[in-house]
PDB file of C-alpha atoms in Angstrom:
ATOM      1  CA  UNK A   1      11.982  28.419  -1.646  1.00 87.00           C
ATOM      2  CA  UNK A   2      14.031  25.833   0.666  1.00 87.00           C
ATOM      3  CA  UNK A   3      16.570  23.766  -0.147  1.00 90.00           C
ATOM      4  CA  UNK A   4      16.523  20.100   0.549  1.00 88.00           C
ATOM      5  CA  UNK A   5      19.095  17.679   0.359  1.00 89.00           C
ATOM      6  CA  UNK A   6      17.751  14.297  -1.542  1.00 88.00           C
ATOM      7  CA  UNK A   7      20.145  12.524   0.260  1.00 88.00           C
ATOM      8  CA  UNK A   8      18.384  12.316   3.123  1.00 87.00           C
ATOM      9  CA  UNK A   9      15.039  11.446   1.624  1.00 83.00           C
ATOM     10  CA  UNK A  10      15.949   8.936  -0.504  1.00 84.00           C
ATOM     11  CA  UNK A  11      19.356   7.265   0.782  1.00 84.00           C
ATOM     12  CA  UNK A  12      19.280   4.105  -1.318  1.00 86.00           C
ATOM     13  CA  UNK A  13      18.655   5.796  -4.089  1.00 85.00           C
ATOM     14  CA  UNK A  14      21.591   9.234  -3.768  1.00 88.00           C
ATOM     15  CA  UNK A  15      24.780   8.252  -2.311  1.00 88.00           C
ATOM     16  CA  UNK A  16      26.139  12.001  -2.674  1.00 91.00           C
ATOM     17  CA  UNK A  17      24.534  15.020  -1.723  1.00 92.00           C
ATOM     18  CA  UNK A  18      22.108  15.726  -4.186  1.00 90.00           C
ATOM     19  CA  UNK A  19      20.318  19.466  -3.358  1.00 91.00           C
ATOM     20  CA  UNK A  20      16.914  20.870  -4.702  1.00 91.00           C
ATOM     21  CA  UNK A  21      14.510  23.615  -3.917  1.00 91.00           C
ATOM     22  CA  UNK A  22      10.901  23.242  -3.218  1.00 90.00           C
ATOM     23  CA  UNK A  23       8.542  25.717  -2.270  1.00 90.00           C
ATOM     24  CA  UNK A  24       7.410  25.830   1.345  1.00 90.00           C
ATOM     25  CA  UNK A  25       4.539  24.025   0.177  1.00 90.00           C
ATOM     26  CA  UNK A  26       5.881  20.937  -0.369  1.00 89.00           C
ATOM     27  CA  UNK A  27       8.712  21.623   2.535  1.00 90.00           C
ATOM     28  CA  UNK A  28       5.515  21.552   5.173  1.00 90.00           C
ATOM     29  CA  UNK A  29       4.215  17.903   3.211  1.00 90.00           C
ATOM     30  CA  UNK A  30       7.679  16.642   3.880  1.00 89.00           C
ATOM     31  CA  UNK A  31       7.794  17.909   7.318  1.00 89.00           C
ATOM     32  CA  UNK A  32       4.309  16.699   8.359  1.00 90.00           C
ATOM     33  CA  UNK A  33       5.328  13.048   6.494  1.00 88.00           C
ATOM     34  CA  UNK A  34       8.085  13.343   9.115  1.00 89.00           C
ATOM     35  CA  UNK A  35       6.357  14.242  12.138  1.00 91.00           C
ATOM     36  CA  UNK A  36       3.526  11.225  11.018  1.00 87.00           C
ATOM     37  CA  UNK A  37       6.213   9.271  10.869  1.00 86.00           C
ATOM     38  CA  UNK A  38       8.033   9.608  14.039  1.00 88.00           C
ATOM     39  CA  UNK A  39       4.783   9.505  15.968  1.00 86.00           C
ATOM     40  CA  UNK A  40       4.269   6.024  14.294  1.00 80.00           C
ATOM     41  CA  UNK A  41       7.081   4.814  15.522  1.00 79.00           C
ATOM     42  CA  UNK A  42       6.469   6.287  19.256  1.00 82.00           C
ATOM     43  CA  UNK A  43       2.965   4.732  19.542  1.00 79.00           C
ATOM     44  CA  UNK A  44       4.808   1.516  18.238  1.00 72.00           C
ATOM     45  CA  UNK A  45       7.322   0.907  20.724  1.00 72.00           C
ATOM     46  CA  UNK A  46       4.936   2.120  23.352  1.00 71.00           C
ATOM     47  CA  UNK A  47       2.610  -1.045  22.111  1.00 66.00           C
ATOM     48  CA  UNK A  48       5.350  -3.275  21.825  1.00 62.00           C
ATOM     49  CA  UNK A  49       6.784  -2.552  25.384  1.00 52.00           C
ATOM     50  CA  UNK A  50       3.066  -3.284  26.823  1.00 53.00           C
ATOM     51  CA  UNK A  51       1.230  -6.291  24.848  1.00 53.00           C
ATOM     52  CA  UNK A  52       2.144  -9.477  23.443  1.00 54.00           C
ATOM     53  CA  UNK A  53       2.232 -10.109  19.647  1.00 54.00           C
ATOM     54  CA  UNK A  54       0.506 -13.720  20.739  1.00 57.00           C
ATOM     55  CA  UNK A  55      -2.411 -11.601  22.167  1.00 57.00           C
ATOM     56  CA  UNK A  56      -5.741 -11.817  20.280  1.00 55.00           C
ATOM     57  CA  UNK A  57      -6.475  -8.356  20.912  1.00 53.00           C
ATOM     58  CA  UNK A  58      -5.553  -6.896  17.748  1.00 55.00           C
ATOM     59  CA  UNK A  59      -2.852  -5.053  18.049  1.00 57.00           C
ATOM     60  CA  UNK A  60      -0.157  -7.374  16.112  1.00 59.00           C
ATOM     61  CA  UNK A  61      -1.759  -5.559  12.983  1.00 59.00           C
ATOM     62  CA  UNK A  62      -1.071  -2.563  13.627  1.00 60.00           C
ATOM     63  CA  UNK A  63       1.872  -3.888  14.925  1.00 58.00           C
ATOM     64  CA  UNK A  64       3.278  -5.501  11.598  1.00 62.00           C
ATOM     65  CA  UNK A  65       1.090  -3.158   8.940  1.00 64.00           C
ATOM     66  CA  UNK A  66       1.250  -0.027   8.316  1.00 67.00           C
ATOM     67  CA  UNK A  67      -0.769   2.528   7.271  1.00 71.00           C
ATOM     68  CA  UNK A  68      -0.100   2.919   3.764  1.00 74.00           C
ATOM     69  CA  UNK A  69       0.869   6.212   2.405  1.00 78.00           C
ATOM     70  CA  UNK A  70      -1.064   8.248  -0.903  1.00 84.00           C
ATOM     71  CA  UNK A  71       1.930   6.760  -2.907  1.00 85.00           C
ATOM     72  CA  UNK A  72       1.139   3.096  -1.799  1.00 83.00           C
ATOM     73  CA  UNK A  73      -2.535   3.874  -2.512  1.00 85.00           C
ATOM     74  CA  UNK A  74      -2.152   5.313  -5.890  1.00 89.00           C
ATOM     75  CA  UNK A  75       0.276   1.871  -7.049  1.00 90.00           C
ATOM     76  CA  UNK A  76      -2.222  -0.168  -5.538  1.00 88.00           C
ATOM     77  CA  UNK A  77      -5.107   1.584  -7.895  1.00 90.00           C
ATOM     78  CA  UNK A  78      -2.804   1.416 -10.796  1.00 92.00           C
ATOM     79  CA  UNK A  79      -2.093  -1.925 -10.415  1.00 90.00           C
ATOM     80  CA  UNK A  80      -6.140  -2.947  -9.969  1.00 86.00           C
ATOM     81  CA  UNK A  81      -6.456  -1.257 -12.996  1.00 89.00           C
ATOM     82  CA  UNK A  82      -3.501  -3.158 -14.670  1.00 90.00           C
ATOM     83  CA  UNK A  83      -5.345  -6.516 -13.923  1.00 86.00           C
ATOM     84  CA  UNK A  84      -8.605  -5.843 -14.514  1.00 84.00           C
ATOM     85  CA  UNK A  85      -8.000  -4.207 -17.971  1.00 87.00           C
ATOM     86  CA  UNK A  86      -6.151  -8.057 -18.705  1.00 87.00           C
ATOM     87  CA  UNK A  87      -8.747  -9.792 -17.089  1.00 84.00           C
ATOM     88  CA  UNK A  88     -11.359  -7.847 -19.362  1.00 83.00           C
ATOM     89  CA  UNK A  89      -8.908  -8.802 -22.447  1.00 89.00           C
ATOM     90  CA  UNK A  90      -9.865 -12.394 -21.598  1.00 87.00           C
ATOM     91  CA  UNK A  91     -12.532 -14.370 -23.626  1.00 90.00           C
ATOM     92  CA  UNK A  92     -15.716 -13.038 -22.120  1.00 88.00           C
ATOM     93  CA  UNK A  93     -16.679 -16.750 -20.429  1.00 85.00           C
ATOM     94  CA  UNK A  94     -13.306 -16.247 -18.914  1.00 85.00           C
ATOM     95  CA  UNK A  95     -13.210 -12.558 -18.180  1.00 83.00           C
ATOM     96  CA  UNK A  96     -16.497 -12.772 -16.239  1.00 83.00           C
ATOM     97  CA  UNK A  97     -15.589 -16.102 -14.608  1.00 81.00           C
ATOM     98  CA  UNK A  98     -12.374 -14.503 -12.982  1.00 81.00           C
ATOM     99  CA  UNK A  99     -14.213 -11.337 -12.708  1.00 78.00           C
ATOM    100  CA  UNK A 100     -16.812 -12.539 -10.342  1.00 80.00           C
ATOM    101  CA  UNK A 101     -14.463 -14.998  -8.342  1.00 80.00           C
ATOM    102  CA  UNK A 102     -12.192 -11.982  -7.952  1.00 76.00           C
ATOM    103  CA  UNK A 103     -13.283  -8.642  -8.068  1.00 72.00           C
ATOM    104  CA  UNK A 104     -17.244  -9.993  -6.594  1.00 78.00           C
ATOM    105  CA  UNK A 105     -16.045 -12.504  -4.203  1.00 71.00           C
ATOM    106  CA  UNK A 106     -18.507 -14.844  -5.960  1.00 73.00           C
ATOM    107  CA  UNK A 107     -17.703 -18.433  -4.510  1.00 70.00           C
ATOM    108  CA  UNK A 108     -16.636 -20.515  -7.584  1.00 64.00           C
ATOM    109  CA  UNK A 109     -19.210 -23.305  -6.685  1.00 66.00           C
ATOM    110  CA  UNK A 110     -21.501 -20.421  -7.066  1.00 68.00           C
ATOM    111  CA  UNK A 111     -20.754 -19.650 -10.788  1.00 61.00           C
ATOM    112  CA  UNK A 112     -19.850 -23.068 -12.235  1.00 62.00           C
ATOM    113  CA  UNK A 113     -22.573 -25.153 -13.946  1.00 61.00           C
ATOM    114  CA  UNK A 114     -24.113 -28.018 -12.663  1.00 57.00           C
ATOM    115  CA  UNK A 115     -22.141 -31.512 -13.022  1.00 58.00           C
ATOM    116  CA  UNK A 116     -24.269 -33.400 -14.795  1.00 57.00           C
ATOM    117  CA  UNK A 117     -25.128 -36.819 -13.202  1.00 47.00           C
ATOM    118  CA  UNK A 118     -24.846 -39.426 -16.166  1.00 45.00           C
ATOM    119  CA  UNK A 119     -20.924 -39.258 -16.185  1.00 50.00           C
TER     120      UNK A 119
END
């Protein structure tokens, strides 16, 4: 067991010295978050220092984005699952409209019925 300080984790959330242990386990997950981390940022300012954001090359994305951690992943899921189980609580005209415009990429001229010419 190791003994981490949350502190230093989690600054905006601890203002004092907050300690905890965790098994070596999760000591090497934090440490290899870390290292990812750092080498993120090195192949970042190496990009930055070497091409133009105004290039059309690319690289401004992975520039400005980055790649999203398990965390990010798993709120991202949750919150696809959030919105379709409310789109599914829809009327079902409505619930299969929104589902096809948004989860199928249908084209909403695609789905919508015919305008009838004797308006």
């Amino acid at each position: 067991m190791k003994k981490i300080n949350l502190r230093e984790l989690y600054r905006d959330v601890y203002t004092t010295d907050f300690f905890v242990d965790v098994t070596e386990e999760v000591m090497e997950t934090i440490r290899a978050a870390e290292r990812a981390e750092a080498a993120y940022e090195r192949k970042m300012y190496r990009y930055k220092a070497q091409y133009s954001l105004d290039c059309e090359n690319g690289i401004e994305n992975a520039v400005l984005l980055k790649p999203q951690t398990p965390e990010m992943v798993l709120e991202e899921k949750q919150f696809q699952e959030q919105v379709y189980a409310a789109v599914m609580r829809l009327p079902e005209k409505q619930a299969k409209r929104i589902y096809e415009t948004r989860f199928l990429a249908v084209g909403k001229t695609d789905i919508s019925p015919p305008i009838s010419e004797s308006i």
